Every structure is written in structure tokens, then in C-alpha cells.
Amino acid sequence: MKNLKVIISNFQVHRLIPILTSGHSTTPMAAATSLLRTTFFLLKPNPKLPFSTLFHSPSISKTLTLHHHRRHHQFTRKFCSSQSTHLPRPNVIEILEQRGLLESITGENLRSVCSDSSIRVYCGFDPTAESLHLGNLIGIIVLSWFLRCGHSVVALVGGATGRVGDPSGKSLERPELDIETLERNISGISNTIAKILNPNNPNDSVTVLNNYDWWKDVKLLDFLKNVGRFARVNTMMAKESVKRRLESSDQGLSYTEFTYQLLQGYDFVHLFKSENVTLQIGGSDQWGNITAGTELIRKLHQSDSAYGLTFPLLLKSDGSKFGKSEEGAIWLSPVMLSPYKFYQYFFTVPDDDVIRFLRILTFLSLEEIKQIEMEMDLKDNGYVPNSAQRRLAEEVTRFVHGSEGLEEAIKATEALRPGSEMRLDWKTIEGIAEDVPSCSLVYDRVLDVSVVDLSVSTGLIESKSAARRLLKQGGLYLNNGRVDSEGKKIEVDDIVDGKVLLLSAGKKNKMVVRIA
């Protein structure tokens, strides 16, 4: 009671009552009671923390500050307007589950945590190449779902752990990367992630970090003393990634690779402590590394508020990996794979897989995807073949390369279709030059030369007789217009923007001719 009198005195309630009751029917006593309740609510200590430690631990001090801001925000939101309504936060765990993006979680209470408050989640990416590939895209998509449900995300590029190499899913130790290559890979991957995740989100909701920034200052003896003693070797040996390597490889597992799970686990500890990250996500093969982190947090910080979540690997229905073509990986960077080729890859998706990939790789509503599936089932009812694949290609290309990248891919696709009425320009033809054969000829070797002769001299067609035969069959094209006469010669107006020509032999064989 004495403390309450002090509070009343400090806030000088008797001076505030006229203000609180002005224009309202509230009685002075009711106003004072309300103020006391509010004051007591704001000053009440956290009963979960020992009082003796409240002002002595930097990490606890930070926790209290965050706790105070959160409670203050909740208080303000609740009492600012009694008439305001707030929509419930979408449950991201349920969304992931419905779309086939959830494999495992470390605890069912993660569902309620994601509904009740905004959390920070992170996903790690190893810099093994200059670009991420289609297999990595699923992690970015899951991060994006968290963003869309009001959470914030951290993308962690493994500048330090990339020097060790993750043994998960590998039969042999990864080749060591030199520093210059590693730095180039880190830069390329960081730029790709930022470009994909940032356009539609506030800058403070997406953070891209490099774990080398904190590992470079960690000393081995300090790490062994402060972290290593909490790691149990028998538990580390039982991890699936370790067991598989020991059982399937004649070379076994190096000590360097064996420590990877401990290094990644400490990444989670660091982010939990310094970035308020409470959830790590990763592919199903990352379960052991993720739980290594949650266990370290539990032991080092006596906290059960760190969680893990895994999503399925991107596989076709036959069990093979999705994301590789005859030429190699399907890269996410436009520098390594043009938006046109990226877009075209999704037309190769079998009908058996396309609906599942629409759920996994796009943000279309489940209702719209169901409608597409119904249209596919009714193929005799006007369904255009590959319509579902086209929609998949459009949605994924837009997400990865933006609207401009999608427009570029569609224009290039149209430009490469013989008979298309689309007017070609120099930029569009140059955009596909990396994806089709090309050559350079001086102006005099092109102007007034017959299309038949030019098709042979550029290497598009092997002989004049083959070119004439193709022309008669209606399969020889100049700038997507069918060539009907053997006497057709290249004129000034045929050279697009004075720079290039596009020759086509049938639907698939192309040749870009640059005019020097």
C-alpha cells in the first residue's frame, strides 16, 4: 500500500483527474483506479527472471528492453481506440503445411508462437557457387512466406562455414575454395537474395549477413571452453549426415567436416543472442545441424524459445532432383542464366508435377491452383496444353527476376517463335543471343546477299540444297517472317535497328547475325 501511495504521489493523480474526466462521464475515483492499474501494469517486474540478475546481465538487459517495447506496443494498441479492430495474424506454419512446404518442426508450440507475435527467422546459404540454384529457391520462398505473414527474416551467407563444407548429402568432402572465389560467391549470393526478397518489403524486415563477420574474431581455445564443452560427441555421431558418410564412404569423414554441425549450431546461438532470431529453417537434410543449434541455446542460455523447421527438398515425382537441365544447374542469377532460359525450363515440368510445384514455388491461392488443376483434368474442354506450365513459369520468373525479367523472358520467347507478328528490336534479339548460336559479319557480306546463301555461310544450314528444300517446305525464316522466294535478298530494312538479323531454320534452329 505504501508503494501505491508513492506512485500516486509521483504521478500527481489529483492534477490529472480533471484532464482524464474532461468531456466524459468517468468519475474521479474510476479515473484514478484506471491510472493505478495502468501504472502497476507497466512497472510490474517479469516474474520469470530472478530479480538479482535483472541489472547484471547484458543479454537479460537486452531481453528486458525488447520485452518492455513489446508490452508497451501491445498496451498502446489495446488502449488507443476501443473501436479499432485488428485482423488475426496468418499462421505461417499452417500455410506451409497446406502447401507441402513443411517437413518437421522442433515443437508444436511453434504454431502458437507464430500466431501470437512477430518473430525473426533465418535460413543459411553456403557460398559454393557464384549463384544460388533452383534447389535453394525453396528456402527463399519459405522466408518470403514468413515475411508475408508479418515476421522478419535473416538470410545468412556462410562465409566462414563455407570454408569447411557441409557433409550433408555429400559422399565426398567438398573441394576447398580459394579466398577470391569465396568472396565472389558471397557477393553474388548476397545480391541475389537481397534482390529477390527486398522489393516488396521494408528494408528492416530483411537482413543479409555473413557469418565470417563474427567467426573471424573467435579464438579456438575460447570456443572450446565456452561452447565445445556443451557438445556431446555421441550426439554428434548420431546425426544422420555423419552416419551416412561413415557408412557409405571409404574415405570416412574429416574432423573439419565433423565440426560443421557445431559451427552452424553456434551461428544460431549468435543470432539468437545478437539479432533476436528464434527460428532456423532449412532443407530436410539440415535437421541435425538445426537441432544442434537449438540444443546449444538451451544449454548456454537456459532457453526453450529457440525453434527449428525443415522443408522438403525439391524433387520430381520420380524422386530425381528438380532444378537441373542438360546444360547444368538452373541458376537464379541472370548473369549465369538468362531470364528467358529460366522461364523456358518450367515448360519441361511434367503434368504429374506441375500442380505440386504451383503450390510449392508460387504464391497463388490454393483455390486458384485447384481451378488450374480442374482445367487440366478437363483437357477436352478447351484446355491449351502447357497452360499450367506457362503459369508456373510466369509466377516463378516474376518472383526471381522481377516484372522486368519476366517481360524480357516473354519477349524473347515470342521473338524465337517463327511466324510471330511481334516486331523485333535490337535489344530483344541481343537478349537471346547468349541462348542461341550467333556470329558477326561485316555489312558488305550481308547486304544484297540471298537468304539461302546467308543461311549456309553462317552455319545455320549445312548446304544450299538443304536450304532450298527447307524454304519450299515453309521452314526458312528471316526475323520471324517466312521466306517464300529463293530470290529473297537482305535489304537495308531487314537489318533490325541497323545491327542484327535473326535467321530461323524450323522452330528450333536459330542464328543471330550481328552486323559489324
Coordinates of C-alpha atoms in Angstrom, one line a residue:
M1 CA 0.0 0.0 0.0
K2 CA 2.9 2.3 0.8
N3 CA 4.3 1.7 -2.7
L4 CA 0.9 2.6 -4.3
K5 CA 0.9 5.9 -2.3
V6 CA 4.3 6.7 -3.7
I7 CA 3.2 6.0 -7.2
I8 CA 0.1 8.2 -6.7
S9 CA 2.3 11.0 -5.4
N10 CA 4.8 10.7 -8.2
F11 CA 2.2 10.8 -10.9
Q12 CA 0.2 13.6 -9.1
V13 CA -3.1 11.9 -9.8
H14 CA -5.1 14.8 -8.3
R15 CA -3.8 17.0 -11.0
L16 CA -4.6 14.6 -13.8
I17 CA -8.1 13.7 -12.8
P18 CA -9.7 16.9 -14.3
I19 CA -7.9 16.0 -17.6
L20 CA -8.9 12.4 -17.5
T21 CA -12.6 13.1 -16.8
S22 CA -12.9 16.1 -19.1
G23 CA -15.8 15.6 -21.5
H24 CA -16.6 12.1 -20.1
S25 CA -18.9 10.6 -17.6
T26 CA -16.0 8.9 -15.8
T27 CA -15.9 9.6 -12.0
P28 CA -12.6 10.9 -10.5
M29 CA -12.3 7.7 -8.4
A30 CA -12.8 5.5 -11.5
A31 CA -10.2 7.5 -13.4
A32 CA -7.7 7.2 -10.6
T33 CA -8.3 3.5 -10.3
S34 CA -7.7 3.1 -14.1
L35 CA -4.5 5.0 -13.9
L36 CA -3.2 2.9 -11.0
R37 CA -3.9 -0.3 -12.8
T38 CA -2.1 1.0 -15.9
T39 CA 0.9 2.2 -13.8
F40 CA 1.1 -1.1 -12.0
F41 CA 0.9 -3.0 -15.3
L42 CA 3.8 -1.1 -16.8
L43 CA 6.0 -1.2 -13.7
K44 CA 5.3 -4.9 -12.8
P45 CA 8.6 -6.9 -13.0
N46 CA 9.0 -10.0 -15.1
P47 CA 8.4 -12.9 -12.6
K48 CA 10.2 -15.3 -14.8
L49 CA 13.6 -13.6 -14.2
P50 CA 15.5 -13.7 -10.8
F51 CA 15.4 -10.1 -9.5
S52 CA 19.1 -10.3 -8.5
T53 CA 20.1 -10.8 -12.1
L54 CA 17.9 -8.2 -13.7
F55 CA 20.6 -5.5 -13.9
H56 CA 23.8 -7.5 -14.2
S57 CA 23.5 -9.5 -17.5
P58 CA 23.7 -7.7 -20.8
S59 CA 21.7 -10.4 -22.6
I60 CA 19.0 -10.2 -20.0
S61 CA 19.1 -6.4 -20.1
K62 CA 18.5 -6.6 -23.8
T63 CA 15.7 -9.1 -23.4
L64 CA 14.0 -6.8 -20.9
T65 CA 14.3 -3.8 -23.2
L66 CA 12.7 -5.8 -26.0
H67 CA 10.1 -7.2 -23.6
H68 CA 9.3 -3.6 -22.5
H69 CA 8.9 -2.3 -26.1
R70 CA 6.7 -5.3 -27.0
R71 CA 4.5 -4.8 -23.9
H72 CA 4.3 -1.1 -24.4
H73 CA 3.3 -1.6 -28.1
Q74 CA 0.6 -4.1 -27.0
F75 CA -0.6 -1.7 -24.4
T76 CA -0.8 1.3 -26.8
R77 CA -2.5 -0.8 -29.5
K78 CA -5.1 -2.0 -27.0
F79 CA -6.0 1.3 -25.4
C80 CA -5.5 3.8 -28.2
S81 CA -9.0 3.1 -29.5
S82 CA -11.6 0.8 -28.1
Q83 CA -13.3 0.8 -31.6
S84 CA -10.3 -0.3 -33.6
T85 CA -10.2 -3.9 -34.9
H86 CA -7.2 -5.9 -35.8
L87 CA -7.1 -8.9 -38.2
P88 CA -5.5 -12.0 -36.8
R89 CA -2.0 -12.8 -38.0
P90 CA -2.0 -15.5 -40.6
N91 CA -0.4 -18.7 -39.2
V92 CA 2.6 -19.2 -41.4
I93 CA 3.1 -22.8 -40.1
E94 CA -0.4 -23.8 -41.3
I95 CA 0.2 -22.1 -44.6
L96 CA 3.5 -24.0 -45.2
E97 CA 1.8 -27.3 -44.2
Q98 CA -1.1 -26.8 -46.6
R99 CA 1.3 -26.0 -49.5
G100 CA 3.6 -29.0 -48.9
L101 CA 6.4 -26.9 -47.6
L102 CA 6.6 -28.3 -44.0
E103 CA 8.7 -31.4 -43.2
S104 CA 9.4 -31.1 -39.5
I105 CA 9.3 -28.7 -36.6
T106 CA 11.0 -29.0 -33.2
G107 CA 7.9 -28.3 -31.2
E108 CA 4.2 -27.9 -31.8
N109 CA 4.1 -24.7 -29.7
L110 CA 5.9 -23.0 -32.7
R111 CA 2.4 -22.8 -34.3
S112 CA 1.0 -20.6 -31.5
V113 CA 4.2 -18.5 -31.2
C114 CA 4.0 -17.6 -34.9
S115 CA 0.3 -16.6 -34.5
D116 CA 0.7 -14.6 -31.3
S117 CA 3.8 -12.5 -32.1
S118 CA 6.2 -11.4 -34.8
I119 CA 9.4 -13.5 -34.8
R120 CA 12.7 -13.4 -36.6
V121 CA 13.7 -16.4 -38.7
Y122 CA 16.9 -17.3 -40.5
C123 CA 18.0 -19.6 -43.3
G124 CA 21.6 -20.3 -44.2
F125 CA 23.1 -20.5 -47.7
D126 CA 26.5 -22.0 -48.4
P127 CA 28.6 -20.0 -51.0
T128 CA 29.7 -23.0 -53.0
A129 CA 29.0 -21.2 -56.3
E130 CA 28.6 -17.6 -57.6
S131 CA 24.8 -18.0 -57.7
L132 CA 22.1 -19.9 -55.9
H133 CA 20.3 -22.5 -57.9
L134 CA 16.7 -23.7 -58.1
G135 CA 17.2 -26.1 -55.2
N136 CA 18.0 -23.1 -53.0
L137 CA 14.8 -21.3 -54.1
I138 CA 12.5 -23.2 -51.8
G139 CA 14.4 -21.7 -48.8
I140 CA 13.9 -18.2 -50.1
I141 CA 10.2 -18.9 -50.7
V142 CA 9.7 -20.1 -47.2
L143 CA 11.4 -16.9 -45.9
S144 CA 9.1 -14.9 -48.1
W145 CA 6.1 -16.7 -46.6
F146 CA 7.3 -15.6 -43.2
L147 CA 7.6 -12.0 -44.5
R148 CA 4.1 -12.1 -45.9
C149 CA 2.7 -13.2 -42.5
G150 CA 4.3 -10.2 -40.7
H151 CA 7.6 -11.7 -39.5
S152 CA 11.2 -10.5 -40.2
V153 CA 13.9 -12.7 -41.8
V154 CA 17.7 -13.1 -41.8
A155 CA 19.5 -14.7 -44.8
L156 CA 22.8 -15.9 -43.6
V157 CA 25.6 -16.5 -46.2
G158 CA 28.3 -18.9 -44.8
G159 CA 31.5 -17.0 -45.5
A160 CA 33.0 -18.9 -42.5
T161 CA 31.2 -22.3 -42.7
G162 CA 31.7 -22.3 -46.5
R163 CA 35.4 -22.8 -45.8
V164 CA 34.6 -26.0 -44.0
G165 CA 31.9 -27.5 -46.1
D166 CA 28.6 -29.2 -45.0
P167 CA 28.8 -33.0 -45.3
S168 CA 25.0 -33.3 -45.5
G169 CA 24.0 -35.2 -48.6
K170 CA 27.6 -35.5 -49.8
S171 CA 29.6 -38.7 -50.4
L172 CA 32.9 -36.9 -50.6
E173 CA 34.4 -33.8 -49.0
R174 CA 33.7 -30.6 -50.8
P175 CA 36.7 -29.1 -52.7
E176 CA 38.3 -26.2 -50.9
L177 CA 37.6 -22.7 -52.4
D178 CA 40.3 -20.0 -52.6
I179 CA 39.5 -16.8 -50.8
E180 CA 39.0 -14.8 -54.0
T181 CA 36.4 -17.3 -55.3
L182 CA 34.7 -17.4 -51.9
E183 CA 34.4 -13.6 -51.8
R184 CA 33.0 -13.5 -55.3
N185 CA 30.4 -16.2 -54.4
I186 CA 29.4 -14.4 -51.2
S187 CA 28.8 -11.2 -53.1
G188 CA 26.8 -12.8 -55.8
I189 CA 24.6 -14.8 -53.5
S190 CA 24.0 -11.8 -51.2
N191 CA 23.0 -9.7 -54.1
T192 CA 20.6 -12.3 -55.4
I193 CA 18.9 -12.8 -52.1
A194 CA 18.5 -9.1 -51.5
K195 CA 17.1 -8.5 -54.9
I196 CA 14.5 -11.3 -54.6
L197 CA 13.3 -10.6 -51.1
N198 CA 13.6 -6.8 -50.7
P199 CA 11.4 -5.3 -53.5
N200 CA 8.1 -5.6 -51.7
N201 CA 9.3 -5.4 -48.1
P202 CA 10.5 -2.7 -45.8
N203 CA 14.3 -2.6 -45.6
D204 CA 14.3 -3.5 -41.9
S205 CA 12.3 -6.8 -42.4
V206 CA 15.1 -8.4 -44.5
T207 CA 18.7 -8.7 -43.3
V208 CA 21.5 -10.4 -45.2
L209 CA 24.5 -11.4 -43.0
N210 CA 27.9 -13.1 -43.5
N211 CA 28.8 -15.4 -40.6
Y212 CA 32.5 -14.7 -41.2
D213 CA 31.9 -11.3 -39.6
W214 CA 31.7 -12.9 -36.1
W215 CA 33.7 -16.1 -36.7
K216 CA 36.9 -14.2 -37.7
D217 CA 37.2 -12.9 -34.1
V218 CA 36.5 -16.3 -32.3
K219 CA 39.6 -17.9 -30.8
L220 CA 39.8 -21.7 -30.7
L221 CA 40.5 -22.1 -27.0
D222 CA 37.7 -19.7 -26.1
F223 CA 35.3 -21.6 -28.4
L224 CA 36.3 -25.0 -26.9
K225 CA 35.9 -23.6 -23.4
N226 CA 32.6 -21.7 -23.8
V227 CA 30.8 -23.8 -26.4
G228 CA 32.6 -27.1 -27.1
R229 CA 32.1 -28.5 -23.6
F230 CA 28.4 -28.4 -24.2
A231 CA 28.5 -30.6 -27.3
R232 CA 28.3 -34.3 -26.7
V233 CA 30.3 -36.4 -29.2
N234 CA 27.9 -39.3 -29.1
T235 CA 25.0 -37.0 -30.1
M236 CA 27.1 -35.5 -32.9
M237 CA 28.0 -39.0 -34.2
A238 CA 24.3 -39.9 -34.2
K239 CA 23.4 -37.2 -36.7
E240 CA 22.1 -38.6 -40.0
S241 CA 24.6 -36.6 -42.1
V242 CA 27.5 -38.0 -40.1
K243 CA 26.2 -41.6 -40.0
R244 CA 25.7 -41.7 -43.8
R245 CA 29.2 -40.5 -44.5
L246 CA 30.7 -43.0 -42.1
E247 CA 28.7 -45.9 -43.6
S248 CA 28.8 -45.1 -47.3
S249 CA 32.2 -43.5 -47.9
D250 CA 35.6 -45.3 -47.9
Q251 CA 37.3 -42.0 -47.0
G252 CA 35.1 -41.5 -43.9
L253 CA 34.7 -38.1 -42.5
S254 CA 37.4 -35.5 -41.8
Y255 CA 37.5 -33.7 -38.4
T256 CA 36.9 -30.5 -40.3
E257 CA 33.6 -31.7 -41.7
F258 CA 32.6 -33.3 -38.4
T259 CA 32.7 -29.9 -36.7
Y260 CA 30.4 -28.3 -39.3
Q261 CA 27.2 -29.0 -37.2
L262 CA 28.8 -27.4 -34.2
L263 CA 29.8 -24.3 -36.2
Q264 CA 26.3 -24.0 -37.7
G265 CA 24.8 -24.5 -34.3
Y266 CA 26.8 -21.7 -32.9
D267 CA 25.6 -19.4 -35.7
F268 CA 22.1 -19.9 -34.3
V269 CA 23.4 -19.1 -30.8
H270 CA 25.0 -15.9 -32.1
L271 CA 21.9 -14.8 -34.0
F272 CA 19.6 -15.7 -31.0
K273 CA 21.7 -13.5 -28.7
S274 CA 22.6 -10.6 -31.0
E275 CA 19.8 -10.5 -33.6
N276 CA 16.8 -11.8 -31.6
V277 CA 16.4 -14.7 -34.0
T278 CA 14.3 -17.5 -32.6
L279 CA 13.8 -19.8 -35.5
Q280 CA 16.1 -21.5 -38.0
I281 CA 14.8 -23.1 -41.2
G282 CA 16.4 -25.4 -43.7
G283 CA 16.0 -28.4 -46.0
S284 CA 15.2 -31.8 -44.6
D285 CA 18.8 -32.7 -44.7
Q286 CA 19.6 -29.9 -42.3
W287 CA 17.7 -31.3 -39.3
G288 CA 20.8 -32.4 -37.4
N289 CA 22.5 -29.1 -37.9
I290 CA 19.4 -27.1 -36.8
T291 CA 18.8 -29.2 -33.6
A292 CA 22.5 -28.8 -32.8
G293 CA 21.7 -25.1 -32.6
T294 CA 18.6 -25.4 -30.5
E295 CA 20.4 -27.7 -28.0
L296 CA 23.3 -25.2 -27.7
I297 CA 20.8 -22.3 -27.0
R298 CA 19.0 -24.4 -24.4
K299 CA 22.3 -25.2 -22.6
L300 CA 24.1 -21.9 -23.0
H301 CA 21.1 -19.6 -22.3
Q302 CA 18.7 -21.9 -20.4
S303 CA 16.1 -21.0 -23.0
D304 CA 13.4 -23.2 -24.7
S305 CA 12.3 -20.4 -27.0
A306 CA 14.6 -21.4 -30.0
Y307 CA 12.9 -23.5 -32.7
G308 CA 13.7 -25.3 -35.9
L309 CA 11.8 -26.0 -39.0
T310 CA 12.6 -28.0 -42.1
F311 CA 11.0 -28.1 -45.6
P312 CA 11.2 -30.9 -48.2
L313 CA 13.9 -31.0 -50.8
L314 CA 12.8 -30.0 -54.3
L315 CA 12.3 -33.4 -56.0
K316 CA 10.3 -34.6 -59.0
S317 CA 7.6 -37.2 -58.5
D318 CA 10.1 -39.9 -59.7
G319 CA 12.5 -38.9 -56.9
S320 CA 15.0 -37.2 -59.1
K321 CA 16.2 -33.6 -58.3
F322 CA 14.3 -30.8 -59.8
G323 CA 16.5 -27.9 -60.9
K324 CA 19.0 -29.3 -63.4
S325 CA 18.9 -29.3 -67.2
E326 CA 21.1 -30.9 -69.8
E327 CA 23.4 -27.8 -69.6
G328 CA 23.6 -28.0 -65.8
A329 CA 22.1 -26.2 -62.8
I330 CA 19.2 -23.8 -63.2
W331 CA 20.8 -20.7 -61.6
L332 CA 18.9 -17.8 -60.0
S333 CA 21.3 -15.1 -61.1
P334 CA 20.6 -13.6 -64.5
V335 CA 24.3 -13.3 -65.0
M336 CA 24.7 -17.1 -65.1
L337 CA 21.3 -17.9 -66.7
S338 CA 19.1 -15.6 -68.7
P339 CA 15.5 -15.0 -67.5
Y340 CA 14.5 -16.4 -70.9
K341 CA 16.2 -19.8 -70.2
F342 CA 15.0 -19.8 -66.6
Y343 CA 11.4 -19.2 -67.9
Q344 CA 11.7 -21.9 -70.5
Y345 CA 12.9 -24.5 -68.1
F346 CA 9.4 -24.7 -66.4
F347 CA 7.8 -25.7 -69.7
T348 CA 9.6 -29.0 -69.3
V349 CA 7.8 -29.8 -66.0
P350 CA 5.7 -33.0 -66.4
D351 CA 1.9 -32.7 -65.9
D352 CA 2.3 -35.1 -62.9
D353 CA 4.4 -32.5 -61.1
V354 CA 3.2 -29.1 -62.2
I355 CA 0.3 -28.7 -59.7
R356 CA 2.5 -29.6 -56.8
F357 CA 5.1 -27.1 -58.0
L358 CA 2.5 -24.4 -58.3
R359 CA 1.7 -25.0 -54.6
I360 CA 5.4 -25.1 -53.5
L361 CA 7.0 -22.5 -55.8
T362 CA 4.3 -19.8 -56.2
F363 CA 2.2 -17.6 -54.0
L364 CA -1.1 -18.3 -56.0
S365 CA -4.0 -19.1 -53.7
L366 CA -4.8 -22.7 -53.2
E367 CA -8.3 -22.0 -54.7
E368 CA -6.7 -20.7 -58.0
I369 CA -4.3 -23.7 -58.2
K370 CA -7.3 -26.0 -57.7
Q371 CA -9.0 -24.3 -60.6
I372 CA -6.0 -24.8 -62.8
E373 CA -5.9 -28.5 -61.8
M374 CA -9.6 -28.9 -62.7
E375 CA -9.0 -27.3 -66.1
M376 CA -6.1 -29.7 -66.7
D377 CA -8.3 -32.6 -65.9
L378 CA -10.9 -31.4 -68.5
K379 CA -8.5 -31.3 -71.4
D380 CA -11.3 -31.9 -73.9
N381 CA -13.0 -28.7 -72.8
G382 CA -10.7 -26.2 -74.5
Y383 CA -7.6 -26.6 -72.3
V384 CA -4.5 -25.3 -74.0
P385 CA -1.6 -27.7 -73.5
N386 CA 1.2 -26.4 -71.1
S387 CA -1.1 -23.7 -69.7
A388 CA -0.3 -24.8 -66.2
Q389 CA 3.4 -24.9 -67.0
R390 CA 3.2 -21.4 -68.5
R391 CA 1.5 -20.1 -65.4
L392 CA 4.2 -21.7 -63.2
A393 CA 6.9 -20.2 -65.4
E394 CA 5.4 -16.7 -65.2
E395 CA 5.0 -16.8 -61.4
V396 CA 8.4 -18.2 -60.6
T397 CA 10.2 -15.9 -63.1
R398 CA 8.4 -12.9 -61.7
F399 CA 9.4 -13.8 -58.1
V400 CA 13.1 -14.4 -59.0
H401 CA 13.7 -11.9 -61.8
G402 CA 11.0 -9.3 -61.2
S403 CA 8.4 -8.0 -63.6
E404 CA 11.2 -6.7 -66.0
G405 CA 12.8 -10.1 -66.1
L406 CA 9.5 -11.8 -66.8
E407 CA 8.8 -9.3 -69.6
E408 CA 12.2 -9.9 -71.1
A409 CA 11.6 -13.7 -71.0
I410 CA 8.2 -13.4 -72.6
K411 CA 9.5 -11.1 -75.3
A412 CA 12.5 -13.4 -76.0
T413 CA 10.1 -16.4 -76.2
E414 CA 7.9 -14.6 -78.6
A415 CA 10.9 -13.4 -80.6
L416 CA 12.1 -17.0 -81.0
R417 CA 8.8 -18.2 -82.3
P418 CA 8.8 -18.4 -86.1
G419 CA 5.8 -16.6 -87.7
S420 CA 5.3 -14.4 -84.7
E421 CA 3.8 -11.0 -85.5
M422 CA 5.8 -9.3 -82.7
R423 CA 8.1 -6.6 -84.0
L424 CA 11.7 -7.4 -83.2
D425 CA 14.1 -4.9 -81.9
W426 CA 17.8 -5.0 -81.4
K427 CA 17.6 -5.3 -77.6
T428 CA 15.3 -8.3 -77.8
I429 CA 17.5 -10.2 -80.2
E430 CA 20.6 -9.4 -78.2
G431 CA 18.8 -10.7 -75.2
I432 CA 18.5 -14.2 -76.7
A433 CA 22.0 -14.1 -78.3
E434 CA 23.5 -15.9 -75.4
D435 CA 21.0 -18.7 -75.7
V436 CA 21.3 -19.4 -79.4
P437 CA 24.2 -19.6 -81.8
S438 CA 25.5 -16.3 -83.2
C439 CA 28.1 -14.9 -85.5
S440 CA 29.4 -11.5 -86.7
L441 CA 29.7 -10.4 -90.3
V442 CA 30.7 -7.1 -91.9
Y443 CA 27.9 -5.1 -93.5
D444 CA 29.1 -5.8 -97.1
R445 CA 28.9 -9.5 -96.6
V446 CA 25.2 -9.3 -95.6
L447 CA 23.6 -6.6 -97.7
D448 CA 22.2 -7.9 -101.1
V449 CA 23.1 -11.5 -100.2
S450 CA 20.4 -14.1 -100.6
V451 CA 18.8 -15.5 -97.5
V452 CA 19.7 -19.0 -98.8
D453 CA 23.4 -18.2 -99.2
L454 CA 23.4 -16.4 -95.8
S455 CA 21.9 -19.4 -94.0
V456 CA 24.7 -21.6 -95.3
S457 CA 27.6 -19.1 -94.8
T458 CA 26.5 -18.6 -91.2
G459 CA 26.4 -22.3 -90.5
L460 CA 22.6 -22.4 -89.8
I461 CA 22.0 -24.9 -92.7
E462 CA 24.7 -27.2 -94.0
S463 CA 24.1 -26.8 -97.7
K464 CA 22.2 -24.7 -100.3
S465 CA 20.2 -27.7 -101.4
A466 CA 19.0 -28.3 -97.8
A467 CA 18.2 -24.6 -97.5
R468 CA 16.2 -24.6 -100.7
R469 CA 14.3 -27.7 -99.6
L470 CA 13.5 -26.1 -96.3
L471 CA 12.3 -22.9 -98.0
K472 CA 9.9 -24.9 -100.2
Q473 CA 8.6 -26.6 -97.1
G474 CA 7.9 -23.2 -95.5
G475 CA 10.5 -23.6 -92.8
L476 CA 13.0 -20.8 -93.5
Y477 CA 12.5 -17.5 -91.7
L478 CA 14.1 -14.1 -91.6
N479 CA 13.3 -12.1 -88.5
N480 CA 10.4 -14.5 -87.8
G481 CA 8.9 -13.8 -91.2
R482 CA 8.6 -16.8 -93.6
V483 CA 10.9 -16.6 -96.6
D484 CA 8.7 -17.5 -99.7
S485 CA 11.1 -16.8 -102.5
E486 CA 14.5 -18.3 -103.3
G487 CA 15.5 -14.9 -104.7
K488 CA 14.9 -13.0 -101.5
K489 CA 18.0 -10.9 -100.6
I490 CA 18.9 -9.0 -97.5
E491 CA 17.8 -5.4 -97.7
V492 CA 18.6 -2.4 -95.5
D493 CA 15.2 -2.5 -93.8
D494 CA 15.7 -6.2 -92.9
I495 CA 18.7 -5.3 -90.6
V496 CA 17.0 -4.7 -87.3
D497 CA 18.0 -1.3 -86.0
G498 CA 20.9 -1.5 -88.3
K499 CA 22.6 -4.0 -86.1
V500 CA 21.3 -7.6 -86.2
L501 CA 19.4 -10.3 -88.1
L502 CA 17.6 -13.4 -86.9
L503 CA 17.6 -16.4 -89.1
S504 CA 15.5 -19.5 -88.3
A505 CA 15.5 -23.0 -89.8
G506 CA 12.3 -24.5 -88.5
K507 CA 11.1 -23.9 -84.9
K508 CA 14.2 -24.8 -83.0
N509 CA 17.4 -23.8 -85.0
K510 CA 18.3 -20.1 -84.8
M511 CA 21.2 -17.9 -85.8
V512 CA 21.7 -14.3 -84.6
V513 CA 23.8 -12.4 -87.1
R514 CA 25.5 -9.3 -85.7
I515 CA 26.4 -6.7 -88.3
A516 CA 29.9 -5.2 -87.8

